[in-house]
Amino acid sequence: MKDRIFELIQQYETIILHRHERPDEDAYGSQCGLAEILRASFPKKKIFCVGKEAESLVYLASLDEIPDASWENALAIITDTANTERIDDKRYLLASQLIKIDHHPNRDPYGDLCWVDTTASSTSELIYEWYLHCQSQGLLLTKEAAALLYAGIVGDTGRFLYPSTTSKTLQYASELVNYDFDRTTLHNQMYEEPINMVKLQGYVLEHFEIVENGVGKIFITKDVREQFQVSAADCSRLVSVLGAIKGIKVWALFSEDEQIRVNLRSKGPAINQIAEKYNGGGHPLASGANVPDWETAELLVQDLIKLSESNK
């Protein structure tokens, strides 16, 4: 599959890279890291990264604004996106061919080529693995690409704390840090928070509940978001904070926007099927969903309680 991806990339003069909506570091890292590899390796090709920019991640890369005609006779590559519903910028449908590269469970195997490896810590890890495999065919990895892939790996492994971290993950990270990018500055950009986010973290720790069977929940309404002047996406970044609480097994952070965003995490029971039930998906231990109202949010919590009970 790695060779087939390389061969298909060689055939196109225009390549447009997409990733999922509401991106995280791995979405940016895999999308833009791959773009940097392709720009360095194929300087005559037109390489674009599209999607709505995330304000909290602009330090990683800037995205391109291009007209619809750009997709004509183009190859689209979708990274880190499990299903078509979550692909950011639906104009990928205008492309001539499509490649999917991902590490989430492959419940929607879209694309002319589909490379999914759920054993990888991140899609950024897969992009680096693809580079290593095809390096002998002339691929180049710049320090900019290395920084992006490293950020994606660090972000999706929780700084190498999550069970998805393998010896291969650590090996790849150790190789990437040999490139000449400022790792200290990158870490600061990834983990330093403005004062309003620090105060919101205090609110989350003060108001979360452990309801039954080690299930934790925190509801962040629009009023609370306005009080702290944060977006729903900002709130989502705090879900990992609850993982440090002793006795918690699975937990959900709800943040109200047009819908109510749900970030789900687990220390054991697989939560991705519950996420799929509520218009979402993801990994067994880290998923996301959407619910229309607080009544449905309570139903999701009840499902988590049943899940935790059945996994005693």
PDB file of C-alpha atoms in Angstrom:
ATOM      1  CA  MET A   1       0.000   0.000   0.000  1.00  0.00           C
ATOM      2  CA  LYS A   2       2.848   2.409   0.755  1.00  0.00           C
ATOM      3  CA  ASP A   3       4.251   1.844  -2.737  1.00  0.00           C
ATOM      4  CA  ARG A   4       0.831   2.248  -4.346  1.00  0.00           C
ATOM      5  CA  ILE A   5       0.349   5.570  -2.554  1.00  0.00           C
ATOM      6  CA  PHE A   6       3.728   6.755  -3.797  1.00  0.00           C
ATOM      7  CA  GLU A   7       2.928   5.684  -7.365  1.00  0.00           C
ATOM      8  CA  LEU A   8      -0.431   7.485  -7.340  1.00  0.00           C
ATOM      9  CA  ILE A   9       1.138  10.665  -5.976  1.00  0.00           C
ATOM     10  CA  GLN A  10       3.672  10.582  -8.813  1.00  0.00           C
ATOM     11  CA  GLN A  11       0.847  10.627 -11.374  1.00  0.00           C
ATOM     12  CA  TYR A  12      -0.703  13.950 -10.298  1.00  0.00           C
ATOM     13  CA  GLU A  13       0.466  17.522 -10.766  1.00  0.00           C
ATOM     14  CA  THR A  14      -2.011  18.876  -8.195  1.00  0.00           C
ATOM     15  CA  ILE A  15      -2.412  17.285  -4.759  1.00  0.00           C
ATOM     16  CA  ILE A  16      -4.818  18.661  -2.156  1.00  0.00           C
ATOM     17  CA  LEU A  17      -4.634  17.494   1.455  1.00  0.00           C
ATOM     18  CA  HIS A  18      -7.641  17.423   3.777  1.00  0.00           C
ATOM     19  CA  ARG A  19      -8.161  16.336   7.402  1.00  0.00           C
ATOM     20  CA  HIS A  20     -11.022  16.207   9.882  1.00  0.00           C
ATOM     21  CA  GLU A  21     -13.152  19.029  11.205  1.00  0.00           C
ATOM     22  CA  ARG A  22     -12.258  20.469  14.621  1.00  0.00           C
ATOM     23  CA  PRO A  23      -8.617  19.478  14.122  1.00  0.00           C
ATOM     24  CA  ASP A  24      -6.054  18.527  16.738  1.00  0.00           C
ATOM     25  CA  GLU A  25      -2.273  18.359  16.525  1.00  0.00           C
ATOM     26  CA  ASP A  26      -2.285  15.037  14.709  1.00  0.00           C
ATOM     27  CA  ALA A  27      -4.745  16.294  12.100  1.00  0.00           C
ATOM     28  CA  TYR A  28      -2.531  19.312  11.397  1.00  0.00           C
ATOM     29  CA  GLY A  29       0.687  17.348  11.792  1.00  0.00           C
ATOM     30  CA  SER A  30      -0.232  14.575   9.361  1.00  0.00           C
ATOM     31  CA  GLN A  31      -1.884  16.853   6.798  1.00  0.00           C
ATOM     32  CA  CYS A  32       0.703  19.619   6.770  1.00  0.00           C
ATOM     33  CA  GLY A  33       3.668  17.355   7.519  1.00  0.00           C
ATOM     34  CA  LEU A  34       2.853  15.241   4.472  1.00  0.00           C
ATOM     35  CA  ALA A  35       2.424  18.436   2.436  1.00  0.00           C
ATOM     36  CA  GLU A  36       5.908  19.614   3.443  1.00  0.00           C
ATOM     37  CA  ILE A  37       7.404  16.262   2.416  1.00  0.00           C
ATOM     38  CA  LEU A  38       5.668  16.456  -0.968  1.00  0.00           C
ATOM     39  CA  ARG A  39       6.665  20.089  -1.571  1.00  0.00           C
ATOM     40  CA  ALA A  40      10.311  19.297  -0.865  1.00  0.00           C
ATOM     41  CA  SER A  41      10.279  16.076  -2.877  1.00  0.00           C
ATOM     42  CA  PHE A  42       8.233  17.275  -5.868  1.00  0.00           C
ATOM     43  CA  PRO A  43       8.914  21.018  -6.233  1.00  0.00           C
ATOM     44  CA  LYS A  44       7.072  21.241  -9.571  1.00  0.00           C
ATOM     45  CA  LYS A  45       3.818  19.858  -8.179  1.00  0.00           C
ATOM     46  CA  LYS A  46       1.064  22.057  -6.750  1.00  0.00           C
ATOM     47  CA  ILE A  47       0.500  21.034  -3.131  1.00  0.00           C
ATOM     48  CA  PHE A  48      -2.315  22.567  -1.058  1.00  0.00           C
ATOM     49  CA  CYS A  49      -3.650  22.085   2.493  1.00  0.00           C
ATOM     50  CA  VAL A  50      -7.295  23.024   3.007  1.00  0.00           C
ATOM     51  CA  GLY A  51      -9.859  23.245   5.779  1.00  0.00           C
ATOM     52  CA  LYS A  52     -10.980  25.687   8.424  1.00  0.00           C
ATOM     53  CA  GLU A  53      -8.032  26.930  10.438  1.00  0.00           C
ATOM     54  CA  ALA A  54      -8.063  26.284  14.175  1.00  0.00           C
ATOM     55  CA  GLU A  55      -7.016  29.411  16.032  1.00  0.00           C
ATOM     56  CA  SER A  56      -5.254  27.375  18.710  1.00  0.00           C
ATOM     57  CA  LEU A  57      -3.112  25.568  16.101  1.00  0.00           C
ATOM     58  CA  VAL A  58      -2.050  28.357  13.739  1.00  0.00           C
ATOM     59  CA  TYR A  59       1.464  28.134  15.191  1.00  0.00           C
ATOM     60  CA  LEU A  60       1.818  24.804  13.365  1.00  0.00           C
ATOM     61  CA  ALA A  61       0.877  25.841   9.829  1.00  0.00           C
ATOM     62  CA  SER A  62      -1.239  28.125   7.658  1.00  0.00           C
ATOM     63  CA  LEU A  63      -3.816  26.587   5.319  1.00  0.00           C
ATOM     64  CA  ASP A  64      -4.590  27.482   1.711  1.00  0.00           C
ATOM     65  CA  GLU A  65      -7.654  29.138   0.204  1.00  0.00           C
ATOM     66  CA  ILE A  66      -8.152  27.832  -3.321  1.00  0.00           C
ATOM     67  CA  PRO A  67     -11.011  27.916  -5.864  1.00  0.00           C
ATOM     68  CA  ASP A  68     -13.215  24.945  -6.753  1.00  0.00           C
ATOM     69  CA  ALA A  69     -11.419  24.535 -10.089  1.00  0.00           C
ATOM     70  CA  SER A  70      -8.267  23.459  -8.220  1.00  0.00           C
ATOM     71  CA  TRP A  71      -9.747  19.989  -7.643  1.00  0.00           C
ATOM     72  CA  GLU A  72     -10.182  19.309 -11.345  1.00  0.00           C
ATOM     73  CA  ASN A  73      -7.761  16.529 -12.309  1.00  0.00           C
ATOM     74  CA  ALA A  74      -6.360  16.630  -8.760  1.00  0.00           C
ATOM     75  CA  LEU A  75      -5.533  13.950  -6.207  1.00  0.00           C
ATOM     76  CA  ALA A  76      -7.078  14.432  -2.765  1.00  0.00           C
ATOM     77  CA  ILE A  77      -5.410  12.898   0.298  1.00  0.00           C
ATOM     78  CA  ILE A  78      -7.408  12.710   3.530  1.00  0.00           C
ATOM     79  CA  THR A  79      -5.413  12.192   6.715  1.00  0.00           C
ATOM     80  CA  ASP A  80      -6.541  11.308  10.245  1.00  0.00           C
ATOM     81  CA  THR A  81     -10.248  11.153   9.353  1.00  0.00           C
ATOM     82  CA  ALA A  82     -12.233   8.007  10.047  1.00  0.00           C
ATOM     83  CA  ASN A  83     -15.393   8.790   8.089  1.00  0.00           C
ATOM     84  CA  THR A  84     -16.467  11.003   5.224  1.00  0.00           C
ATOM     85  CA  GLU A  85     -18.858  13.006   7.401  1.00  0.00           C
ATOM     86  CA  ARG A  86     -15.906  14.490   9.313  1.00  0.00           C
ATOM     87  CA  ILE A  87     -13.786  15.487   6.304  1.00  0.00           C
ATOM     88  CA  ASP A  88     -13.199  19.237   6.402  1.00  0.00           C
ATOM     89  CA  ASP A  89     -13.989  20.910   3.041  1.00  0.00           C
ATOM     90  CA  LYS A  90     -16.370  18.718   1.069  1.00  0.00           C
ATOM     91  CA  ARG A  91     -14.801  19.766  -2.224  1.00  0.00           C
ATOM     92  CA  TYR A  92     -12.659  16.646  -1.960  1.00  0.00           C
ATOM     93  CA  LEU A  93     -15.568  15.101  -3.882  1.00  0.00           C
ATOM     94  CA  LEU A  94     -14.433  17.102  -6.928  1.00  0.00           C
ATOM     95  CA  ALA A  95     -11.035  15.361  -7.046  1.00  0.00           C
ATOM     96  CA  SER A  96     -10.216  12.703  -9.628  1.00  0.00           C
ATOM     97  CA  GLN A  97      -8.947  10.205  -7.049  1.00  0.00           C
ATOM     98  CA  LEU A  98      -8.795   9.926  -3.289  1.00  0.00           C
ATOM     99  CA  ILE A  99      -6.380   8.436  -0.748  1.00  0.00           C
ATOM    100  CA  LYS A 100      -7.274   7.789   2.888  1.00  0.00           C
ATOM    101  CA  ILE A 101      -4.474   7.554   5.483  1.00  0.00           C
ATOM    102  CA  ASP A 102      -5.641   7.031   9.053  1.00  0.00           C
ATOM    103  CA  HIS A 103      -5.154   5.211  12.353  1.00  0.00           C
ATOM    104  CA  HIS A 104      -8.776   5.140  13.578  1.00  0.00           C
ATOM    105  CA  PRO A 105     -10.933   1.993  13.271  1.00  0.00           C
ATOM    106  CA  ASN A 106     -11.788   1.622   9.579  1.00  0.00           C
ATOM    107  CA  ARG A 107     -15.583   1.632   9.731  1.00  0.00           C
ATOM    108  CA  ASP A 108     -15.809   3.800   6.598  1.00  0.00           C
ATOM    109  CA  PRO A 109     -13.156   2.532   4.136  1.00  0.00           C
ATOM    110  CA  TYR A 110     -13.533   5.329   1.605  1.00  0.00           C
ATOM    111  CA  GLY A 111     -11.056   6.264  -1.131  1.00  0.00           C
ATOM    112  CA  ASP A 112      -9.417   4.696  -4.160  1.00  0.00           C
ATOM    113  CA  LEU A 113      -6.532   3.765  -1.867  1.00  0.00           C
ATOM    114  CA  CYS A 114      -7.157   3.250   1.849  1.00  0.00           C
ATOM    115  CA  TRP A 115      -4.271   2.761   4.280  1.00  0.00           C
ATOM    116  CA  VAL A 116      -5.460   2.335   7.852  1.00  0.00           C
ATOM    117  CA  ASP A 117      -3.295   1.017  10.685  1.00  0.00           C
ATOM    118  CA  THR A 118      -4.977   1.064  14.082  1.00  0.00           C
ATOM    119  CA  THR A 119      -1.771  -0.055  15.814  1.00  0.00           C
ATOM    120  CA  ALA A 120      -0.158   3.324  15.084  1.00  0.00           C
ATOM    121  CA  SER A 121      -0.203   5.968  17.798  1.00  0.00           C
ATOM    122  CA  SER A 122      -1.157   8.662  15.303  1.00  0.00           C
ATOM    123  CA  THR A 123      -1.528   9.358  11.636  1.00  0.00           C
ATOM    124  CA  SER A 124       1.618  11.473  11.894  1.00  0.00           C
ATOM    125  CA  GLU A 125       3.451   8.274  12.849  1.00  0.00           C
ATOM    126  CA  LEU A 126       2.101   6.647   9.687  1.00  0.00           C
ATOM    127  CA  ILE A 127       3.237   9.548   7.512  1.00  0.00           C
ATOM    128  CA  TYR A 128       6.761   9.215   8.888  1.00  0.00           C
ATOM    129  CA  GLU A 129       6.633   5.446   8.339  1.00  0.00           C
ATOM    130  CA  TRP A 130       5.577   6.066   4.728  1.00  0.00           C
ATOM    131  CA  TYR A 131       8.475   8.493   4.294  1.00  0.00           C
ATOM    132  CA  LEU A 132      10.957   5.918   5.620  1.00  0.00           C
ATOM    133  CA  HIS A 133       9.578   3.252   3.299  1.00  0.00           C
ATOM    134  CA  CYS A 134       9.801   5.488   0.193  1.00  0.00           C
ATOM    135  CA  GLN A 135      12.916   7.439   1.144  1.00  0.00           C
ATOM    136  CA  SER A 136      15.034   5.493  -1.327  1.00  0.00           C
ATOM    137  CA  GLN A 137      12.781   6.741  -4.132  1.00  0.00           C
ATOM    138  CA  GLY A 138      13.756  10.356  -3.524  1.00  0.00           C
ATOM    139  CA  LEU A 139      11.478  11.569  -0.743  1.00  0.00           C
ATOM    140  CA  LEU A 140      12.845  14.426   1.344  1.00  0.00           C
ATOM    141  CA  LEU A 141      11.997  15.289   4.946  1.00  0.00           C
ATOM    142  CA  THR A 142      12.575  18.912   5.944  1.00  0.00           C
ATOM    143  CA  LYS A 143      12.889  20.255   9.470  1.00  0.00           C
ATOM    144  CA  GLU A 144       9.442  21.840   9.015  1.00  0.00           C
ATOM    145  CA  ALA A 145       7.943  18.443   8.169  1.00  0.00           C
ATOM    146  CA  ALA A 146       9.774  16.827  11.097  1.00  0.00           C
ATOM    147  CA  ALA A 147       8.399  19.417  13.535  1.00  0.00           C
ATOM    148  CA  LEU A 148       4.835  18.896  12.284  1.00  0.00           C
ATOM    149  CA  LEU A 149       5.013  15.104  12.493  1.00  0.00           C
ATOM    150  CA  TYR A 150       6.620  15.274  15.930  1.00  0.00           C
ATOM    151  CA  ALA A 151       3.850  17.598  17.150  1.00  0.00           C
ATOM    152  CA  GLY A 152       1.226  15.203  15.810  1.00  0.00           C
ATOM    153  CA  ILE A 153       2.794  12.232  17.588  1.00  0.00           C
ATOM    154  CA  VAL A 154       3.230  14.120  20.872  1.00  0.00           C
ATOM    155  CA  GLY A 155      -0.325  15.450  20.739  1.00  0.00           C
ATOM    156  CA  ASP A 156      -2.031  12.131  20.015  1.00  0.00           C
ATOM    157  CA  THR A 157      -0.002  10.201  22.598  1.00  0.00           C
ATOM    158  CA  GLY A 158      -0.522  12.748  25.385  1.00  0.00           C
ATOM    159  CA  ARG A 159       3.234  13.334  25.531  1.00  0.00           C
ATOM    160  CA  PHE A 160       3.820   9.564  25.248  1.00  0.00           C
ATOM    161  CA  LEU A 161       1.584   8.714  28.227  1.00  0.00           C
ATOM    162  CA  TYR A 162      -1.282   6.980  26.371  1.00  0.00           C
ATOM    163  CA  PRO A 163      -1.297   3.182  25.810  1.00  0.00           C
ATOM    164  CA  SER A 164      -1.082   3.766  22.045  1.00  0.00           C
ATOM    165  CA  THR A 165       2.591   4.697  22.536  1.00  0.00           C
ATOM    166  CA  THR A 166       4.797   1.830  21.337  1.00  0.00           C
ATOM    167  CA  SER A 167       8.525   1.274  21.028  1.00  0.00           C
ATOM    168  CA  LYS A 168       8.145   2.218  17.355  1.00  0.00           C
ATOM    169  CA  THR A 169       6.466   5.488  18.364  1.00  0.00           C
ATOM    170  CA  LEU A 170       9.383   6.357  20.638  1.00  0.00           C
ATOM    171  CA  GLN A 171      11.901   5.336  17.984  1.00  0.00           C
ATOM    172  CA  TYR A 172      10.268   7.573  15.373  1.00  0.00           C
ATOM    173  CA  ALA A 173      10.059  10.488  17.804  1.00  0.00           C
ATOM    174  CA  SER A 174      13.739  10.092  18.673  1.00  0.00           C
ATOM    175  CA  GLU A 175      14.612  10.227  14.970  1.00  0.00           C
ATOM    176  CA  LEU A 176      12.453  13.287  14.331  1.00  0.00           C
ATOM    177  CA  VAL A 177      14.059  15.320  17.133  1.00  0.00           C
ATOM    178  CA  ASN A 178      17.374  15.001  15.312  1.00  0.00           C
ATOM    179  CA  TYR A 179      16.058  17.509  12.794  1.00  0.00           C
ATOM    180  CA  ASP A 180      16.908  21.142  13.449  1.00  0.00           C
ATOM    181  CA  PHE A 181      13.648  22.513  14.854  1.00  0.00           C
ATOM    182  CA  ASP A 182      13.170  24.230  18.201  1.00  0.00           C
ATOM    183  CA  ARG A 183      11.589  21.509  20.334  1.00  0.00           C
ATOM    184  CA  THR A 184      11.353  23.682  23.472  1.00  0.00           C
ATOM    185  CA  THR A 185       9.451  26.409  21.655  1.00  0.00           C
ATOM    186  CA  LEU A 186       7.180  23.827  20.041  1.00  0.00           C
ATOM    187  CA  HIS A 187       6.356  22.256  23.411  1.00  0.00           C
ATOM    188  CA  ASN A 188       5.615  25.690  24.865  1.00  0.00           C
ATOM    189  CA  GLN A 189       3.292  26.495  21.984  1.00  0.00           C
ATOM    190  CA  MET A 190       1.505  23.194  22.447  1.00  0.00           C
ATOM    191  CA  TYR A 191       1.023  23.332  26.210  1.00  0.00           C
ATOM    192  CA  GLU A 192       1.169  26.910  27.466  1.00  0.00           C
ATOM    193  CA  GLU A 193      -2.326  28.260  28.168  1.00  0.00           C
ATOM    194  CA  PRO A 194      -3.751  31.781  28.500  1.00  0.00           C
ATOM    195  CA  ILE A 195      -5.015  32.756  31.932  1.00  0.00           C
ATOM    196  CA  ASN A 196      -8.686  32.298  31.018  1.00  0.00           C
ATOM    197  CA  MET A 197      -8.009  28.656  30.077  1.00  0.00           C
ATOM    198  CA  VAL A 198      -6.188  28.066  33.353  1.00  0.00           C
ATOM    199  CA  LYS A 199      -9.176  29.481  35.237  1.00  0.00           C
ATOM    200  CA  LEU A 200     -11.542  27.311  33.183  1.00  0.00           C
ATOM    201  CA  GLN A 201      -9.459  24.288  34.157  1.00  0.00           C
ATOM    202  CA  GLY A 202     -10.055  25.238  37.783  1.00  0.00           C
ATOM    203  CA  TYR A 203     -13.796  25.401  37.062  1.00  0.00           C
ATOM    204  CA  VAL A 204     -13.720  21.941  35.462  1.00  0.00           C
ATOM    205  CA  LEU A 205     -11.912  20.412  38.433  1.00  0.00           C
ATOM    206  CA  GLU A 206     -14.289  22.072  40.878  1.00  0.00           C
ATOM    207  CA  HIS A 207     -17.529  21.136  39.118  1.00  0.00           C
ATOM    208  CA  PHE A 208     -16.957  17.675  37.632  1.00  0.00           C
ATOM    209  CA  GLU A 209     -18.906  14.769  39.131  1.00  0.00           C
ATOM    210  CA  ILE A 210     -18.206  11.069  39.485  1.00  0.00           C
ATOM    211  CA  VAL A 211     -21.698   9.655  39.222  1.00  0.00           C
ATOM    212  CA  GLU A 212     -21.646   5.821  39.282  1.00  0.00           C
ATOM    213  CA  ASN A 213     -19.226   3.007  38.483  1.00  0.00           C
ATOM    214  CA  GLY A 214     -16.306   5.399  38.070  1.00  0.00           C
ATOM    215  CA  VAL A 215     -18.032   7.500  35.401  1.00  0.00           C
ATOM    216  CA  GLY A 216     -17.136  11.183  35.428  1.00  0.00           C
ATOM    217  CA  LYS A 217     -18.898  14.080  33.709  1.00  0.00           C
ATOM    218  CA  ILE A 218     -18.613  17.842  33.384  1.00  0.00           C
ATOM    219  CA  PHE A 219     -21.172  20.070  31.644  1.00  0.00           C
ATOM    220  CA  ILE A 220     -19.920  23.381  30.230  1.00  0.00           C
ATOM    221  CA  THR A 221     -22.835  25.536  29.089  1.00  0.00           C
ATOM    222  CA  LYS A 222     -22.720  28.540  26.766  1.00  0.00           C
ATOM    223  CA  ASP A 223     -23.033  30.803  29.808  1.00  0.00           C
ATOM    224  CA  VAL A 224     -19.908  29.253  31.327  1.00  0.00           C
ATOM    225  CA  ARG A 225     -18.043  29.570  28.030  1.00  0.00           C
ATOM    226  CA  GLU A 226     -18.977  33.242  27.850  1.00  0.00           C
ATOM    227  CA  GLN A 227     -17.893  33.744  31.460  1.00  0.00           C
ATOM    228  CA  PHE A 228     -14.412  32.447  30.634  1.00  0.00           C
ATOM    229  CA  GLN A 229     -14.391  33.764  27.045  1.00  0.00           C
ATOM    230  CA  VAL A 230     -13.567  30.403  25.480  1.00  0.00           C
ATOM    231  CA  SER A 231     -14.843  28.415  22.512  1.00  0.00           C
ATOM    232  CA  ALA A 232     -16.268  24.913  22.626  1.00  0.00           C
ATOM    233  CA  ALA A 233     -13.050  23.757  20.959  1.00  0.00           C
ATOM    234  CA  ASP A 234     -11.050  25.346  23.792  1.00  0.00           C
ATOM    235  CA  CYS A 235     -13.143  23.435  26.320  1.00  0.00           C
ATOM    236  CA  SER A 236     -12.504  20.153  24.538  1.00  0.00           C
ATOM    237  CA  ARG A 237      -8.776  20.476  25.148  1.00  0.00           C
ATOM    238  CA  LEU A 238      -9.360  20.060  28.891  1.00  0.00           C
ATOM    239  CA  VAL A 239     -10.813  16.560  28.744  1.00  0.00           C
ATOM    240  CA  SER A 240      -7.481  14.926  29.630  1.00  0.00           C
ATOM    241  CA  VAL A 241      -7.334  16.879  32.909  1.00  0.00           C
ATOM    242  CA  LEU A 242      -9.902  14.534  34.451  1.00  0.00           C
ATOM    243  CA  GLY A 243      -7.754  11.485  33.746  1.00  0.00           C
ATOM    244  CA  ALA A 244      -5.584  12.277  36.770  1.00  0.00           C
ATOM    245  CA  ILE A 245      -8.488  11.754  39.173  1.00  0.00           C
ATOM    246  CA  LYS A 246      -8.219   8.579  41.233  1.00  0.00           C
ATOM    247  CA  GLY A 247     -11.156   6.227  40.806  1.00  0.00           C
ATOM    248  CA  ILE A 248     -12.359   7.559  37.470  1.00  0.00           C
ATOM    249  CA  LYS A 249     -12.733   4.907  34.733  1.00  0.00           C
ATOM    250  CA  VAL A 250     -14.532   6.664  31.885  1.00  0.00           C
ATOM    251  CA  TRP A 251     -15.483  10.300  31.569  1.00  0.00           C
ATOM    252  CA  ALA A 252     -17.163  12.828  29.323  1.00  0.00           C
ATOM    253  CA  LEU A 253     -16.679  16.547  28.877  1.00  0.00           C
ATOM    254  CA  PHE A 254     -19.711  18.279  27.346  1.00  0.00           C
ATOM    255  CA  SER A 255     -19.317  21.771  25.866  1.00  0.00           C
ATOM    256  CA  GLU A 256     -22.319  23.616  24.463  1.00  0.00           C
ATOM    257  CA  ASP A 257     -22.089  25.196  21.022  1.00  0.00           C
ATOM    258  CA  GLU A 258     -24.650  25.032  18.172  1.00  0.00           C
ATOM    259  CA  GLN A 259     -24.843  21.425  19.309  1.00  0.00           C
ATOM    260  CA  ILE A 260     -23.238  19.975  22.423  1.00  0.00           C
ATOM    261  CA  ARG A 261     -19.765  18.618  21.771  1.00  0.00           C
ATOM    262  CA  VAL A 262     -18.781  15.523  23.705  1.00  0.00           C
ATOM    263  CA  ASN A 263     -15.224  14.436  24.396  1.00  0.00           C
ATOM    264  CA  LEU A 264     -14.971  10.897  25.754  1.00  0.00           C
ATOM    265  CA  ARG A 265     -12.015   9.222  27.441  1.00  0.00           C
ATOM    266  CA  SER A 266     -11.494   5.855  29.121  1.00  0.00           C
ATOM    267  CA  LYS A 267      -8.925   4.008  31.198  1.00  0.00           C
ATOM    268  CA  GLY A 268     -10.167   0.618  30.028  1.00  0.00           C
ATOM    269  CA  PRO A 269     -13.705   0.119  28.647  1.00  0.00           C
ATOM    270  CA  ALA A 270     -13.976   0.760  24.891  1.00  0.00           C
ATOM    271  CA  ILE A 271     -16.046   3.910  24.356  1.00  0.00           C
ATOM    272  CA  ASN A 272     -15.952   4.335  20.569  1.00  0.00           C
ATOM    273  CA  GLN A 273     -19.199   2.400  19.988  1.00  0.00           C
ATOM    274  CA  ILE A 274     -21.008   4.759  22.340  1.00  0.00           C
ATOM    275  CA  ALA A 275     -19.480   7.677  20.447  1.00  0.00           C
ATOM    276  CA  GLU A 276     -20.791   6.197  17.188  1.00  0.00           C
ATOM    277  CA  LYS A 277     -24.266   5.906  18.694  1.00  0.00           C
ATOM    278  CA  TYR A 278     -24.194   9.665  19.330  1.00  0.00           C
ATOM    279  CA  ASN A 279     -23.018  10.911  15.921  1.00  0.00           C
ATOM    280  CA  GLY A 280     -19.315  10.488  16.556  1.00  0.00           C
ATOM    281  CA  GLY A 281     -16.496   7.983  16.648  1.00  0.00           C
ATOM    282  CA  GLY A 282     -12.827   7.562  17.389  1.00  0.00           C
ATOM    283  CA  HIS A 283     -10.555   5.222  19.292  1.00  0.00           C
ATOM    284  CA  PRO A 284     -11.529   2.685  21.974  1.00  0.00           C
ATOM    285  CA  LEU A 285     -10.070   4.922  24.697  1.00  0.00           C
ATOM    286  CA  ALA A 286     -10.508   8.376  23.129  1.00  0.00           C
ATOM    287  CA  SER A 287     -13.536   9.416  21.106  1.00  0.00           C
ATOM    288  CA  GLY A 288     -15.805  12.325  20.315  1.00  0.00           C
ATOM    289  CA  ALA A 289     -19.532  12.732  19.732  1.00  0.00           C
ATOM    290  CA  ASN A 290     -22.333  15.292  19.388  1.00  0.00           C
ATOM    291  CA  VAL A 291     -25.690  15.502  21.136  1.00  0.00           C
ATOM    292  CA  PRO A 292     -28.532  17.963  20.418  1.00  0.00           C
ATOM    293  CA  ASP A 293     -29.523  18.818  23.996  1.00  0.00           C
ATOM    294  CA  TRP A 294     -28.781  18.239  27.688  1.00  0.00           C
ATOM    295  CA  GLU A 295     -31.436  15.519  27.966  1.00  0.00           C
ATOM    296  CA  THR A 296     -29.565  13.475  25.363  1.00  0.00           C
ATOM    297  CA  ALA A 297     -26.328  14.257  27.170  1.00  0.00           C
ATOM    298  CA  GLU A 298     -27.760  12.570  30.274  1.00  0.00           C
ATOM    299  CA  LEU A 299     -28.714   9.523  28.175  1.00  0.00           C
ATOM    300  CA  LEU A 300     -25.112   9.283  26.994  1.00  0.00           C
ATOM    301  CA  VAL A 301     -23.917   9.404  30.601  1.00  0.00           C
ATOM    302  CA  GLN A 302     -26.297   6.561  31.451  1.00  0.00           C
ATOM    303  CA  ASP A 303     -24.814   4.526  28.596  1.00  0.00           C
ATOM    304  CA  LEU A 304     -21.350   5.141  30.019  1.00  0.00           C
ATOM    305  CA  ILE A 305     -22.543   3.945  33.439  1.00  0.00           C
ATOM    306  CA  LYS A 306     -23.890   0.716  31.877  1.00  0.00           C
ATOM    307  CA  LEU A 307     -20.631   0.248  29.967  1.00  0.00           C
ATOM    308  CA  SER A 308     -18.548   0.718  33.075  1.00  0.00           C
ATOM    309  CA  GLU A 309     -20.776  -1.650  35.053  1.00  0.00           C
ATOM    310  CA  SER A 310     -20.386  -4.370  32.407  1.00  0.00           C
ATOM    311  CA  ASN A 311     -16.593  -4.005  32.488  1.00  0.00           C
ATOM    312  CA  LYS A 312     -16.061  -4.501  36.219  1.00  0.00           C
TER     313      LYS A 312
END
